Tab-separated table of C-alpha atoms in Angstrom:
chain	number	residue	atom	x	y	z
H	1	UNK	CA	-7.124	1.786	-41.862
H	2	UNK	CA	-3.964	0.003	-40.801
H	3	UNK	CA	-1.918	0.150	-37.630
H	4	UNK	CA	1.622	-0.983	-38.340
H	5	UNK	CA	3.619	-2.215	-35.319
H	6	UNK	CA	7.381	-2.150	-35.643
H	7	UNK	CA	10.081	-0.387	-33.715
H	8	UNK	CA	7.520	2.390	-33.552
H	9	UNK	CA	3.842	2.490	-34.398
H	10	UNK	CA	2.399	4.289	-37.412
H	11	UNK	CA	-1.116	4.854	-38.632
H	12	UNK	CA	-1.758	4.489	-42.399
H	13	UNK	CA	-4.754	4.474	-44.693
H	14	UNK	CA	-5.107	2.656	-47.996
H	15	UNK	CA	-7.448	0.852	-50.357
H	16	UNK	CA	-7.609	-2.872	-49.578
H	17	UNK	CA	-8.358	-5.305	-52.426
H	18	UNK	CA	-9.479	-8.442	-50.593
H	19	UNK	CA	-9.712	-10.582	-53.762
H	20	UNK	CA	-6.224	-9.790	-54.999
H	21	UNK	CA	-4.813	-9.387	-51.503
H	22	UNK	CA	-3.268	-6.022	-52.243
H	23	UNK	CA	-3.184	-2.556	-50.756
H	24	UNK	CA	-2.902	0.586	-52.859
H	25	UNK	CA	-2.764	4.307	-52.209
H	26	UNK	CA	-1.041	3.658	-48.867
H	27	UNK	CA	-0.522	6.943	-47.021
H	28	UNK	CA	1.007	7.699	-43.616
H	29	UNK	CA	-1.374	9.603	-41.397
H	30	UNK	CA	0.422	9.713	-38.079
H	31	UNK	CA	3.508	8.168	-36.525
H	32	UNK	CA	5.179	7.500	-33.191
H	33	UNK	CA	3.352	5.747	-30.381
H	34	UNK	CA	-0.105	5.664	-31.967
H	35	UNK	CA	-2.728	4.126	-29.688
H	36	UNK	CA	-5.261	1.520	-30.709
H	37	UNK	CA	-8.192	2.598	-32.852
H	38	UNK	CA	-11.274	3.524	-30.851
H	39	UNK	CA	-14.837	3.815	-32.071
H	40	UNK	CA	-16.989	6.840	-31.432
H	41	UNK	CA	-20.496	7.842	-32.564
H	42	UNK	CA	-19.292	9.290	-35.854
H	43	UNK	CA	-16.471	6.922	-36.816
H	44	UNK	CA	-13.147	6.026	-35.277
H	45	UNK	CA	-10.219	7.885	-33.789
H	46	UNK	CA	-6.748	7.304	-32.461
H	47	UNK	CA	-4.089	9.424	-30.805
H	48	UNK	CA	-0.503	9.544	-29.684
H	49	UNK	CA	1.186	11.757	-27.105
H	50	UNK	CA	0.624	14.947	-29.120
H	51	UNK	CA	-1.913	14.354	-31.941
H	52	UNK	CA	-5.510	13.172	-32.268
H	53	UNK	CA	-6.591	11.679	-35.618
H	54	UNK	CA	-10.359	11.476	-36.134
H	55	UNK	CA	-12.050	9.608	-39.018
H	56	UNK	CA	-15.654	9.877	-40.105
H	57	UNK	CA	-17.625	6.963	-41.553
H	58	UNK	CA	-16.537	7.875	-45.110
H	59	UNK	CA	-12.835	7.545	-44.315
H	60	UNK	CA	-12.165	11.262	-44.223
H	61	UNK	CA	-9.965	12.357	-41.374
H	62	UNK	CA	-8.622	15.380	-39.592
H	63	UNK	CA	-5.490	15.709	-37.480
H	64	UNK	CA	-5.780	17.784	-34.339
H	65	UNK	CA	-2.778	18.919	-32.327
H	66	UNK	CA	-3.557	18.141	-28.728
H	67	UNK	CA	-3.343	20.984	-26.222
H	68	UNK	CA	-0.670	20.647	-23.557
H	69	UNK	CA	-3.318	19.707	-20.989
H	70	UNK	CA	-4.222	16.582	-23.001
H	71	UNK	CA	-0.806	15.393	-24.088
H	72	UNK	CA	0.444	11.997	-22.863
H	73	UNK	CA	-2.901	11.247	-21.230
H	74	UNK	CA	-5.603	8.685	-21.887
H	75	UNK	CA	-8.410	10.079	-24.065
H	76	UNK	CA	-11.936	8.834	-24.698
H	77	UNK	CA	-14.491	10.386	-27.097
H	78	UNK	CA	-18.025	9.419	-28.058
H	79	UNK	CA	-19.994	12.464	-29.193
H	80	UNK	CA	-17.280	14.640	-30.698
H	81	UNK	CA	-14.637	17.084	-29.577
H	82	UNK	CA	-17.068	19.025	-27.407
H	83	UNK	CA	-16.982	16.155	-24.903
H	84	UNK	CA	-13.519	14.665	-24.495
H	85	UNK	CA	-12.805	12.567	-21.416
H	86	UNK	CA	-9.223	12.734	-20.184
H	87	UNK	CA	-7.641	10.485	-17.576
H	88	UNK	CA	-4.333	10.039	-15.776
H	89	UNK	CA	-3.244	9.097	-12.253
H	90	UNK	CA	-4.578	12.408	-10.896
H	91	UNK	CA	-8.153	11.604	-11.967
H	92	UNK	CA	-10.694	12.058	-14.782
H	93	UNK	CA	-11.987	15.260	-16.377
H	94	UNK	CA	-14.374	16.137	-19.212
H	95	UNK	CA	-13.293	18.888	-21.634
H	96	UNK	CA	-14.661	20.704	-24.686
H	97	UNK	CA	-11.790	21.116	-27.182
H	98	UNK	CA	-13.919	21.905	-30.252
H	99	UNK	CA	-13.085	25.616	-30.153
H	100	UNK	CA	-9.920	27.668	-29.950
H	101	UNK	CA	-9.830	27.407	-26.168
H	102	UNK	CA	-10.406	24.490	-23.820
H	103	UNK	CA	-13.626	24.600	-21.807
H	104	UNK	CA	-13.940	22.481	-18.672
H	105	UNK	CA	-17.245	20.573	-18.733
H	106	UNK	CA	-16.505	18.527	-15.592
H	107	UNK	CA	-13.575	19.302	-13.352
H	108	UNK	CA	-10.928	16.732	-12.533
H	109	UNK	CA	-12.096	14.122	-10.020
H	110	UNK	CA	-11.092	10.717	-8.692
H	111	UNK	CA	-13.886	8.111	-8.561
H	112	UNK	CA	-14.888	7.140	-5.026
H	113	UNK	CA	-13.139	3.797	-4.886
H	114	UNK	CA	-10.183	2.271	-3.093
H	115	UNK	CA	-6.876	1.936	-4.887
H	116	UNK	CA	-5.838	-0.983	-2.658
H	117	UNK	CA	-6.089	-3.906	-5.036
H	118	UNK	CA	-6.090	-6.646	-2.382
H	119	UNK	CA	-6.983	-5.395	1.091
H	120	UNK	CA	-5.253	-7.487	3.764
H	121	UNK	CA	-4.838	-5.205	6.802
H	122	UNK	CA	-7.457	-2.954	8.396
H	123	UNK	CA	-6.735	-0.446	11.190
H	124	UNK	CA	-9.000	2.013	12.984
H	125	UNK	CA	-7.133	5.059	14.268
H	126	UNK	CA	-8.046	7.191	17.275
H	127	UNK	CA	-9.384	9.764	14.819
H	128	UNK	CA	-11.955	7.272	13.540
H	129	UNK	CA	-10.269	6.899	10.162
H	130	UNK	CA	-10.096	3.373	8.762
H	131	UNK	CA	-6.778	2.471	7.129
H	132	UNK	CA	-6.567	-0.168	4.391
H	133	UNK	CA	-3.283	-1.686	3.246
H	134	UNK	CA	-2.157	-4.670	1.240
H	135	UNK	CA	0.163	-7.451	2.314
H	136	UNK	CA	3.928	-7.440	2.044
H	137	UNK	CA	6.181	-10.484	1.809
H	138	UNK	CA	4.588	-13.544	3.439
H	139	UNK	CA	5.345	-17.207	3.976
H	140	UNK	CA	1.662	-18.122	3.957
H	141	UNK	CA	-0.308	-15.847	1.649
H	142	UNK	CA	1.848	-14.145	-0.985
H	143	UNK	CA	5.187	-15.625	-1.891
H	144	UNK	CA	7.936	-14.189	-4.041
H	145	UNK	CA	8.239	-11.000	-6.056
H	146	UNK	CA	8.079	-7.411	-4.939
H	147	UNK	CA	4.617	-6.144	-4.023
H	148	UNK	CA	3.919	-2.454	-4.635
H	149	UNK	CA	2.369	-0.971	-1.508
H	150	UNK	CA	-1.076	0.620	-1.454
H	151	UNK	CA	-2.581	2.529	1.499
H	152	UNK	CA	-5.994	4.225	1.694
H	153	UNK	CA	-8.112	5.786	4.412
H	154	UNK	CA	-11.891	5.868	4.737
H	155	UNK	CA	-13.111	8.871	6.734
H	156	UNK	CA	-16.735	10.020	6.902
H	157	UNK	CA	-17.455	8.088	3.734
H	158	UNK	CA	-14.583	9.676	1.804
H	159	UNK	CA	-11.806	7.475	0.421
H	160	UNK	CA	-8.313	8.944	0.172
H	161	UNK	CA	-5.051	7.541	-1.153
H	162	UNK	CA	-2.481	8.347	1.569
H	163	UNK	CA	0.499	6.447	0.178
H	164	UNK	CA	3.639	8.602	0.483
H	165	UNK	CA	4.377	10.695	-2.594
H	166	UNK	CA	7.447	12.389	-1.124
H	167	UNK	CA	10.370	10.962	0.830
H	168	UNK	CA	12.588	13.171	2.976
H	169	UNK	CA	16.196	12.027	2.729
H	170	UNK	CA	17.048	11.743	6.418
H	171	UNK	CA	19.388	8.742	6.280
H	172	UNK	CA	21.692	10.189	3.667
H	173	UNK	CA	21.026	7.804	0.816
H	174	UNK	CA	17.370	6.963	0.379
H	175	UNK	CA	15.236	8.784	-2.142
H	176	UNK	CA	12.278	6.803	-3.401
H	177	UNK	CA	9.309	7.183	-5.682
H	178	UNK	CA	7.451	4.132	-4.348
H	179	UNK	CA	7.529	1.792	-1.370
H	180	UNK	CA	7.281	-1.981	-1.534
H	181	UNK	CA	6.190	-4.833	0.720
H	182	UNK	CA	4.569	-2.963	3.603
H	183	UNK	CA	2.405	-4.497	6.313
H	184	UNK	CA	-0.113	-3.097	8.788
H	185	UNK	CA	-0.609	0.636	9.332
H	186	UNK	CA	-0.924	2.336	12.735
H	187	UNK	CA	-2.154	5.911	13.090
H	188	UNK	CA	-0.169	8.136	15.426
H	189	UNK	CA	-2.365	8.298	18.561
H	190	UNK	CA	-1.439	11.969	19.034
H	191	UNK	CA	-1.532	13.153	15.408
H	192	UNK	CA	-4.298	12.000	13.023
H	193	UNK	CA	-2.268	13.268	10.046
H	194	UNK	CA	0.584	10.857	10.778
H	195	UNK	CA	0.798	7.100	10.467
H	196	UNK	CA	3.467	4.413	10.721
H	197	UNK	CA	3.798	1.351	8.509
H	198	UNK	CA	6.175	-1.581	8.801
H	199	UNK	CA	7.908	-3.023	5.769
H	200	UNK	CA	9.877	-6.043	4.632
H	201	UNK	CA	12.910	-4.184	3.343
H	202	UNK	CA	13.121	-0.762	4.972
H	203	UNK	CA	12.008	-1.058	8.598
H	204	UNK	CA	9.239	1.366	9.610
H	205	UNK	CA	8.154	4.445	7.662
H	206	UNK	CA	6.723	7.495	9.424
H	207	UNK	CA	4.352	9.350	7.069
H	208	UNK	CA	2.894	12.821	7.728
H	209	UNK	CA	0.543	14.525	5.262
H	210	UNK	CA	1.673	12.284	2.425
H	211	UNK	CA	5.402	12.731	3.078
H	212	UNK	CA	7.627	10.091	4.642
H	213	UNK	CA	9.782	12.062	7.054
H	214	UNK	CA	11.552	9.327	9.050
H	215	UNK	CA	12.549	5.776	8.293
H	216	UNK	CA	13.445	3.557	11.256
H	217	UNK	CA	15.929	0.923	10.143
H	218	UNK	CA	19.235	-0.665	11.227
H	219	UNK	CA	20.895	2.783	11.381
H	220	UNK	CA	18.600	4.411	13.940
H	221	UNK	CA	16.528	1.696	15.652
H	222	UNK	CA	16.671	-1.741	17.206
H	223	UNK	CA	15.306	-3.261	13.997
H	224	UNK	CA	18.180	-5.186	12.489
H	225	UNK	CA	19.129	-5.905	8.915
H	226	UNK	CA	19.059	-9.605	8.116
H	227	UNK	CA	20.870	-9.354	4.792
H	228	UNK	CA	23.686	-6.930	3.919
H	229	UNK	CA	22.023	-3.748	5.165
H	230	UNK	CA	18.696	-4.761	3.709
H	231	UNK	CA	15.638	-6.889	4.582
H	232	UNK	CA	15.034	-4.807	7.683
H	233	UNK	CA	11.747	-6.555	8.482
H	234	UNK	CA	9.170	-4.928	10.785
H	235	UNK	CA	6.179	-7.085	9.931
H	236	UNK	CA	3.878	-6.058	12.812
H	237	UNK	CA	3.564	-2.767	14.710
H	238	UNK	CA	1.153	-1.303	17.273
H	239	UNK	CA	0.762	1.422	19.913
H	240	UNK	CA	0.070	0.764	23.595
H	241	UNK	CA	-2.080	2.792	26.001
H	242	UNK	CA	0.836	5.149	26.737
H	243	UNK	CA	1.460	5.844	23.028
H	244	UNK	CA	4.680	3.824	22.845
H	245	UNK	CA	5.399	2.144	19.501
H	246	UNK	CA	5.989	-1.637	19.547
H	247	UNK	CA	7.349	-3.693	16.667
H	248	UNK	CA	7.882	-7.385	16.000
H	249	UNK	CA	10.742	-8.070	13.623
H	250	UNK	CA	12.148	-10.978	11.672
H	251	UNK	CA	15.174	-12.297	13.579
H	252	UNK	CA	16.669	-15.653	14.457
H	253	UNK	CA	16.460	-17.317	17.865
H	254	UNK	CA	18.301	-15.523	20.653
H	255	UNK	CA	17.885	-12.054	19.125
H	256	UNK	CA	15.566	-9.297	20.455
H	257	UNK	CA	12.488	-9.937	18.340
H	258	UNK	CA	10.337	-7.375	20.211
H	259	UNK	CA	11.222	-3.675	20.018
H	260	UNK	CA	9.667	-0.668	21.770
H	261	UNK	CA	10.149	3.038	21.021
H	262	UNK	CA	8.963	5.217	23.944
H	263	UNK	CA	6.454	7.958	23.099
H	264	UNK	CA	8.806	10.842	23.868
H	265	UNK	CA	11.663	9.353	21.839
H	266	UNK	CA	9.224	8.833	18.958
H	267	UNK	CA	8.824	12.618	18.726
H	268	UNK	CA	12.518	13.198	18.035
H	269	UNK	CA	13.414	14.484	14.578
H	270	UNK	CA	16.678	12.547	14.632
H	271	UNK	CA	16.074	9.125	16.215
H	272	UNK	CA	18.880	6.935	17.520
H	273	UNK	CA	19.164	3.190	18.015
H	274	UNK	CA	19.734	3.752	21.741
H	275	UNK	CA	16.196	5.199	22.021
H	276	UNK	CA	14.697	1.735	21.539
H	277	UNK	CA	14.024	-0.897	24.230
H	278	UNK	CA	14.856	-4.416	23.037
H	279	UNK	CA	13.212	-7.559	24.418
H	280	UNK	CA	14.385	-11.160	24.130
H	281	UNK	CA	11.599	-13.750	24.041
H	282	UNK	CA	13.506	-16.993	24.560
H	283	UNK	CA	13.425	-19.213	21.489
H	284	UNK	CA	10.563	-17.253	19.916
H	285	UNK	CA	11.572	-16.508	16.314
H	286	UNK	CA	9.998	-13.623	14.423
H	287	UNK	CA	8.892	-13.975	10.815
H	288	UNK	CA	7.221	-12.346	7.838
H	289	UNK	CA	3.735	-13.032	9.242
H	290	UNK	CA	4.095	-11.612	12.760
H	291	UNK	CA	1.004	-10.275	14.530
H	292	UNK	CA	0.815	-8.029	17.601
H	293	UNK	CA	-2.014	-6.652	19.751
H	294	UNK	CA	-1.689	-4.124	22.596
H	295	UNK	CA	-4.694	-4.655	24.842
H	296	UNK	CA	-6.540	-1.623	26.225
H	297	UNK	CA	-8.525	-3.425	28.955
H	298	UNK	CA	-5.411	-4.995	30.458
H	299	UNK	CA	-1.630	-4.547	30.482
H	300	UNK	CA	-1.060	-7.398	28.040
H	301	UNK	CA	0.490	-7.636	24.625
H	302	UNK	CA	-0.517	-10.652	22.534
H	303	UNK	CA	2.081	-11.760	19.997
H	304	UNK	CA	2.369	-14.397	17.286
H	305	UNK	CA	4.771	-15.321	14.511
H	306	UNK	CA	2.075	-17.359	12.673
H	307	UNK	CA	4.011	-20.571	13.283
H	308	UNK	CA	1.707	-22.108	15.891
H	309	UNK	CA	2.850	-20.119	18.940
H	310	UNK	CA	1.141	-17.369	20.927
H	311	UNK	CA	2.859	-15.174	23.517
H	312	UNK	CA	1.092	-13.467	26.372
H	313	UNK	CA	3.387	-10.578	27.314
H	314	UNK	CA	2.626	-8.758	30.592
H	315	UNK	CA	3.952	-5.198	30.682
H	316	UNK	CA	2.870	-4.815	34.366
H	317	UNK	CA	1.450	-1.453	33.291
H	318	UNK	CA	4.965	0.042	33.230
H	319	UNK	CA	5.183	0.224	29.467
H	320	UNK	CA	8.372	2.261	29.284
H	321	UNK	CA	10.180	-0.092	31.711
H	322	UNK	CA	10.626	-3.530	30.185
H	323	UNK	CA	12.858	-4.894	32.964
H	324	UNK	CA	9.920	-6.091	35.105
H	325	UNK	CA	7.920	-7.629	32.234
H	326	UNK	CA	7.041	-11.327	32.101
H	327	UNK	CA	5.740	-13.533	29.336
H	328	UNK	CA	4.456	-17.013	28.575
H	329	UNK	CA	4.678	-18.910	25.305
H	330	UNK	CA	1.803	-21.219	24.374
H	331	UNK	CA	2.234	-23.852	21.688
H	332	UNK	CA	-0.345	-26.347	23.017
H	333	UNK	CA	-4.006	-25.504	23.364
H	334	UNK	CA	-6.982	-27.121	25.081
H	335	UNK	CA	-10.496	-25.913	24.340
H	336	UNK	CA	-13.547	-25.597	26.627
H	337	UNK	CA	-14.357	-29.266	26.051
H	338	UNK	CA	-10.914	-30.417	27.155
H	339	UNK	CA	-9.823	-31.265	23.634
H	340	UNK	CA	-6.366	-30.566	22.272
H	341	UNK	CA	-6.221	-28.559	19.074
H	342	UNK	CA	-3.615	-27.110	16.736
H	343	UNK	CA	-3.526	-23.347	16.460
H	344	UNK	CA	-2.385	-23.117	12.816
H	345	UNK	CA	-1.372	-19.858	11.206
H	346	UNK	CA	-2.450	-16.748	13.112
H	347	UNK	CA	-4.075	-14.160	10.862
H	348	UNK	CA	-5.541	-11.533	13.211
H	349	UNK	CA	-5.977	-10.414	16.831
H	350	UNK	CA	-8.713	-8.193	18.217
H	351	UNK	CA	-9.815	-7.192	21.725
H	352	UNK	CA	-13.527	-6.755	22.372
H	353	UNK	CA	-15.201	-4.256	24.731
H	354	UNK	CA	-15.040	-6.733	27.607
H	355	UNK	CA	-11.311	-7.321	27.286
H	356	UNK	CA	-11.589	-10.745	25.667
H	357	UNK	CA	-9.033	-11.439	22.935
H	358	UNK	CA	-10.217	-13.063	19.730
H	359	UNK	CA	-7.671	-14.814	17.523
H	360	UNK	CA	-8.396	-15.598	13.897
H	361	UNK	CA	-6.499	-18.588	12.536
H	362	UNK	CA	-6.711	-20.828	9.497
H	363	UNK	CA	-8.130	-23.473	11.871
H	364	UNK	CA	-10.938	-21.261	13.129
H	365	UNK	CA	-11.542	-18.554	15.721
H	366	UNK	CA	-10.325	-18.719	19.324
H	367	UNK	CA	-11.548	-16.638	22.268
H	368	UNK	CA	-9.318	-16.039	25.303
H	369	UNK	CA	-11.282	-14.763	28.279
């Protein structure tokens, strides 16, 4: 049995004379996109997008035209045509195709496993769902190349892929099949079926029931484009106690790195750039590895760009009014023993039940009381 790989793939059978290094009685069995030969209990088989070819141990074979339900899918067989496993991106099913009609032995299912290849961000929504997402562009962890985004939820032990499969064209020119280089996810505090996710290229996506309905970018938000109407970087987002959306973006010094979208404006179907509050933070420069925490036990936001600086940002409890806010930038740190230490790259913030803020860095863990 010979698989011949050229501009297209064919399957042939013939008699091989090992001593004389010759092949006779060469006959084409099947052509066009033939898969590799697979072994089953009774012999071997192969298939292409429309035909299954099954050989027994004596070299006899039969060609079976695949039903529409099996075409262009991955097929696995062990004990004959009465138990054919079929897989594609929608899941795995077990079918009996030995008769004139297809019988479902096991209905289509998706194994209980995450589809996030490398989990980097974790978020717990108000609903109790845990969101898992992978990292986007980074200066410290993943460098170069586009990274296909993956987002799952874990809810009552059930894992679900909630990555957008549909994109509403609200900006006039964006229709996508995938999204790339996203960062942390935040569940809408008022709608457990909606979440927001920041990205390296496209600002912030709003996703409801698997459909991305709004994209906040340079056309309708305070998040700016850093390169020819692209690289609209919102690398950290969060919600405060009043359900306002905050975002840290990648901008140069002197630009409003911190953005806030008030809760009521967030509910608009057609957002505008003027809806956003923009905050200058001195010489604080945003980057690809921004982190942000909105405390619940105090009025503080804790911010970092992963370049050795931490900002304590006091909202004064008037979240929608940024004019009375104050902040302090720390780039030098002294521990409980009076020793100076270097912060390093900031990887995560979390607030505990007592209001203490814990900061995870590549130089260890810090607690701020």
